[in-house]
Short mmCIF file of C-alpha atoms in Angstrom, two decimals:
data_model
loop_
_atom_site.label_atom_id
_atom_site.label_comp_id
_atom_site.label_asym_id
_atom_site.label_seq_id
_atom_site.Cartn_x
_atom_site.Cartn_y
_atom_site.Cartn_z
CA GLU A 763 -0.76 -23.75 7.04
CA ALA A 764 -3.37 -24.41 9.70
CA GLY A 765 -4.50 -21.43 11.70
CA VAL A 766 -5.25 -21.12 15.38
CA VAL A 767 -7.72 -23.79 16.41
CA GLN A 768 -10.19 -23.35 19.24
CA SER A 769 -12.84 -25.59 20.71
CA PRO A 770 -15.63 -25.67 21.43
CA ARG A 771 -16.99 -22.99 19.11
CA TYR A 772 -20.10 -22.51 21.23
CA LYS A 773 -20.91 -23.29 24.83
CA ILE A 774 -24.07 -22.75 26.84
CA ILE A 775 -23.94 -23.35 30.57
CA GLU A 776 -25.83 -22.41 33.68
CA LYS A 777 -24.30 -19.98 36.12
CA LYS A 778 -22.05 -21.45 38.78
CA GLN A 779 -21.02 -24.27 36.45
CA PRO A 780 -17.40 -24.70 35.34
CA VAL A 781 -16.33 -24.33 31.73
CA ALA A 782 -13.09 -24.84 29.83
CA PHE A 783 -11.84 -23.63 26.47
CA TRP A 784 -9.04 -25.14 24.46
CA CYS A 785 -6.62 -23.52 22.02
CA ASN A 786 -4.02 -24.94 19.65
CA PRO A 787 -1.79 -22.17 18.27
CA ILE A 788 -0.12 -22.02 14.88
CA SER A 789 2.75 -24.49 14.75
CA GLY A 790 6.00 -22.90 15.85
CA HIS A 791 4.38 -19.92 17.53
CA ASN A 792 5.88 -19.48 20.97
CA THR A 793 3.57 -16.73 22.20
CA LEU A 794 -0.07 -17.40 22.98
CA TYR A 795 -2.76 -14.95 24.07
CA TRP A 796 -6.24 -15.27 25.48
CA TYR A 797 -8.57 -12.34 24.84
CA LEU A 798 -12.10 -11.60 25.99
CA GLN A 799 -14.44 -9.88 23.55
CA ASN A 800 -17.71 -8.52 24.85
CA LEU A 801 -20.51 -7.82 22.43
CA GLY A 802 -19.84 -4.68 20.43
CA GLN A 803 -16.38 -4.18 21.89
CA GLY A 804 -12.81 -4.81 20.92
CA PRO A 805 -10.89 -7.74 22.41
CA GLU A 806 -9.20 -7.28 25.79
CA LEU A 807 -6.15 -9.25 26.82
CA LEU A 808 -6.62 -11.75 29.65
CA ILE A 809 -3.28 -13.53 29.66
CA ARG A 810 -0.16 -13.92 27.55
CA TYR A 811 2.17 -16.92 27.49
CA GLU A 812 5.69 -17.13 26.23
CA ASN A 813 6.22 -20.84 25.80
CA GLU A 814 4.81 -22.33 29.00
CA GLU A 815 5.32 -19.23 31.16
CA ALA A 816 2.47 -16.81 31.85
CA VAL A 817 4.29 -13.49 31.46
CA ASP A 818 1.29 -11.16 31.68
CA ASP A 819 -1.80 -12.22 33.61
CA SER A 820 -2.56 -8.86 35.16
CA GLN A 821 -6.01 -8.72 33.54
CA LEU A 822 -7.05 -12.26 34.45
CA PRO A 823 -9.69 -12.40 37.23
CA LYS A 824 -7.84 -14.95 39.28
CA ASP A 825 -10.66 -15.68 41.70
CA ARG A 826 -12.54 -17.60 39.04
CA PHE A 827 -10.34 -17.78 35.93
CA SER A 828 -7.31 -19.98 35.44
CA ALA A 829 -5.19 -20.90 32.48
CA GLU A 830 -2.40 -23.26 31.65
CA ARG A 831 -0.13 -23.98 28.74
CA LEU A 832 1.56 -27.27 29.46
CA LYS A 833 4.54 -28.10 27.24
CA GLY A 834 4.30 -24.65 25.67
CA VAL A 835 1.90 -25.62 22.90
CA ASP A 836 -1.83 -26.06 23.60
CA SER A 837 -3.54 -23.96 26.19
CA THR A 838 -6.67 -24.25 28.30
CA LEU A 839 -8.64 -21.40 29.85
CA LYS A 840 -11.03 -22.30 32.65
CA ILE A 841 -13.78 -20.45 34.47
CA GLN A 842 -15.08 -21.82 37.76
CA PRO A 843 -17.71 -20.90 38.66
CA ALA A 844 -19.13 -19.05 35.68
CA GLU A 845 -21.21 -15.92 36.21
CA LEU A 846 -23.79 -14.29 33.96
CA GLY A 847 -21.33 -11.51 33.13
CA ASP A 848 -18.87 -14.01 31.67
CA SER A 849 -21.02 -14.38 28.55
CA ALA A 850 -18.73 -13.25 25.77
CA VAL A 851 -16.43 -14.54 23.03
CA TYR A 852 -13.10 -15.92 24.18
CA LEU A 853 -10.43 -15.53 21.53
CA CYS A 854 -7.09 -17.24 21.37
CA ALA A 855 -4.25 -15.75 19.35
CA SER A 856 -0.65 -16.64 18.70
CA SER A 857 2.47 -14.97 17.35
CA PRO A 858 5.86 -16.36 16.36
CA GLY A 859 7.84 -14.74 19.17
CA SER A 860 7.73 -12.02 21.77
CA ILE A 861 8.78 -9.01 19.75
CA ARG A 862 6.61 -6.03 20.58
CA GLY A 863 3.94 -5.44 18.02
CA GLU A 864 4.39 -8.74 16.21
CA THR A 865 1.32 -9.67 14.22
CA GLN A 866 -1.07 -11.78 16.25
CA TYR A 867 -3.14 -14.41 14.48
CA PHE A 868 -6.55 -15.06 15.96
CA GLY A 869 -8.61 -18.21 16.20
CA PRO A 870 -12.37 -18.34 15.54
CA GLY A 871 -13.21 -17.93 19.22
CA THR A 872 -15.48 -19.71 21.67
CA ARG A 873 -18.83 -18.04 22.16
CA LEU A 874 -19.96 -18.55 25.77
CA LEU A 875 -23.49 -18.00 27.01
CA VAL A 876 -24.10 -18.25 30.74
CA LEU A 877 -27.76 -18.65 31.72
CA GLU B 871 -4.59 5.10 30.83
CA LEU B 872 -4.16 3.15 27.61
CA LYS B 873 -6.88 4.23 25.26
CA VAL B 874 -7.73 3.65 21.62
CA GLU B 875 -10.74 5.45 20.20
CA GLN B 876 -12.31 4.89 16.82
CA ASN B 877 -14.60 7.23 14.99
CA PRO B 878 -17.24 6.62 13.82
CA LEU B 879 -18.49 3.53 15.64
CA PHE B 880 -21.18 2.88 13.07
CA LEU B 881 -21.04 3.73 9.39
CA SER B 882 -23.62 3.04 6.74
CA MET B 883 -22.70 4.00 3.24
CA GLN B 884 -23.65 3.45 -0.36
CA GLU B 885 -21.62 1.42 -2.77
CA GLY B 886 -19.24 3.52 -4.80
CA LYS B 887 -18.70 6.15 -2.08
CA ASN B 888 -15.50 7.01 -0.25
CA TYR B 889 -15.10 7.26 3.50
CA THR B 890 -12.50 7.32 6.26
CA ILE B 891 -12.37 5.65 9.67
CA TYR B 892 -10.25 7.39 12.29
CA CYS B 893 -8.25 5.79 15.09
CA ASN B 894 -6.77 7.89 17.90
CA TYR B 895 -4.51 6.31 20.50
CA SER B 896 -3.11 7.64 23.74
CA THR B 897 0.35 6.08 23.91
CA THR B 898 3.68 6.90 22.26
CA SER B 899 3.51 3.77 20.16
CA ASP B 900 5.34 3.78 16.84
CA ARG B 901 3.11 1.24 15.11
CA LEU B 902 -0.52 0.41 14.61
CA TYR B 903 -2.59 -2.56 13.42
CA TRP B 904 -5.86 -2.80 11.55
CA TYR B 905 -8.05 -5.90 11.76
CA ARG B 906 -11.29 -6.91 10.09
CA GLN B 907 -13.98 -9.01 11.75
CA ASP B 908 -16.98 -10.50 9.96
CA PRO B 909 -20.06 -11.39 12.04
CA GLY B 910 -19.45 -14.51 14.08
CA LYS B 911 -15.92 -14.81 12.78
CA SER B 912 -12.49 -14.09 14.15
CA LEU B 913 -10.19 -11.17 13.49
CA GLU B 914 -8.24 -11.02 10.25
CA SER B 915 -5.10 -8.93 10.06
CA LEU B 916 -5.36 -6.24 7.37
CA PHE B 917 -2.47 -3.87 7.84
CA VAL B 918 0.60 -3.46 9.99
CA LEU B 919 1.88 0.12 10.04
CA LEU B 920 5.40 0.15 11.40
CA SER B 921 6.53 3.76 11.34
CA ASN B 922 5.47 7.36 11.19
CA GLY B 923 4.16 8.23 7.75
CA ALA B 924 3.62 4.60 6.79
CA VAL B 925 0.95 4.06 4.17
CA LYS B 926 -0.31 0.68 3.03
CA GLN B 927 -2.91 -0.18 0.44
CA GLU B 928 -4.79 -3.35 -0.34
CA GLY B 929 -7.49 -3.13 -2.96
CA ARG B 930 -9.99 -0.47 -1.95
CA LEU B 931 -8.53 -0.03 1.53
CA MET B 932 -5.67 2.27 2.41
CA ALA B 933 -4.25 2.77 5.91
CA SER B 934 -1.89 5.45 7.15
CA LEU B 935 -0.15 6.32 10.40
CA ASP B 936 0.84 9.65 11.94
CA THR B 937 2.64 8.89 15.20
CA LYS B 938 3.07 12.55 16.09
CA ALA B 939 -0.68 13.08 16.00
CA ARG B 940 -1.27 9.57 17.43
CA LEU B 941 -3.69 9.03 14.59
CA SER B 942 -4.27 6.30 12.05
CA THR B 943 -6.80 6.35 9.26
CA LEU B 944 -8.42 3.62 7.19
CA HIS B 945 -9.71 5.00 3.91
CA ILE B 946 -12.25 3.17 1.80
CA THR B 947 -12.39 3.99 -1.88
CA ALA B 948 -15.45 3.23 -4.03
CA ALA B 949 -16.93 0.92 -1.40
CA VAL B 950 -18.39 -2.45 -2.37
CA HIS B 951 -20.74 -4.67 -0.37
CA ASP B 952 -17.98 -7.21 0.39
CA LEU B 953 -16.27 -4.65 2.60
CA SER B 954 -19.16 -4.73 5.10
CA ALA B 955 -17.59 -5.82 8.41
CA THR B 956 -16.34 -4.45 11.71
CA TYR B 957 -12.92 -2.84 11.57
CA PHE B 958 -10.66 -2.60 14.59
CA CYS B 959 -7.47 -0.67 15.06
CA ALA B 960 -5.04 -1.88 17.72
CA ASP B 961 -2.10 -0.22 19.39
CA PRO B 962 0.87 -2.15 20.82
CA PRO B 963 1.86 0.26 23.59
CA ILE B 964 5.49 0.60 24.62
CA ILE B 965 5.34 -0.78 28.14
CA GLN B 966 8.34 -2.45 29.70
CA GLY B 967 7.74 -6.12 30.16
CA ALA B 968 4.44 -6.11 28.33
CA GLN B 969 3.43 -7.09 24.85
CA LYS B 970 -0.21 -6.56 24.23
CA LEU B 971 -2.59 -5.07 21.73
CA VAL B 972 -5.03 -2.45 22.97
CA PHE B 973 -8.02 -2.47 20.65
CA GLY B 974 -10.44 0.27 19.75
CA GLN B 975 -14.19 -0.29 20.09
CA GLY B 976 -14.51 -1.17 16.44
CA THR B 977 -16.28 0.53 13.52
CA ARG B 978 -19.22 -1.40 12.17
CA LEU B 979 -19.33 -0.70 8.46
CA THR B 980 -22.41 -1.48 6.39
CA ILE B 981 -22.30 -0.93 2.65
CA ASN B 982 -25.63 -0.80 0.92
CA PRO B 983 -26.14 -1.61 -2.76
#
């Protein structure tokens, strides 16, 4: 069974430029998460989707971050414009449903460096 | 405030030794997760502890959960180099309308030959 797929794996951009990350969850998983992981820290939730609906985006900095999950499968996370402090690893995860505490399966992440 | 604290944050140990990583959480959660992360890689699920007193073992790793003390432990027995990684515990807090994992800072474990 294929795991969570993310692309690109690495991205280097200059500040003020836009950037987008793509995630394909495990087939059949209805719930999708985007996490931010700063160096030396644990992941922090940015947004959670149940199918195509964003049900928890309270931690998403909406002035520059946006996300979408059209058709309830793949998802895209965008930053526009990027700032130096956005350099981090962006992880996508998925789980079969929306039961609290269900195991989340993580993708390899996109490592972003903003210069 | 939702808080998960791991102790220690860095651990360097010799092969063959035993050690324990501690995870304290602030919520009334009844379950706890442990993940492993290798450098540059994603998080791999190790254990899901679903109730008070739960104990799970996989090879040289054993995890336990005490919900009354809000404490989980990850015990390493006779460590080997392959276990070098960063270990995260994560708490799924009981919050109406929310389903999220709150992660600890991670424990970077280095096992020396």
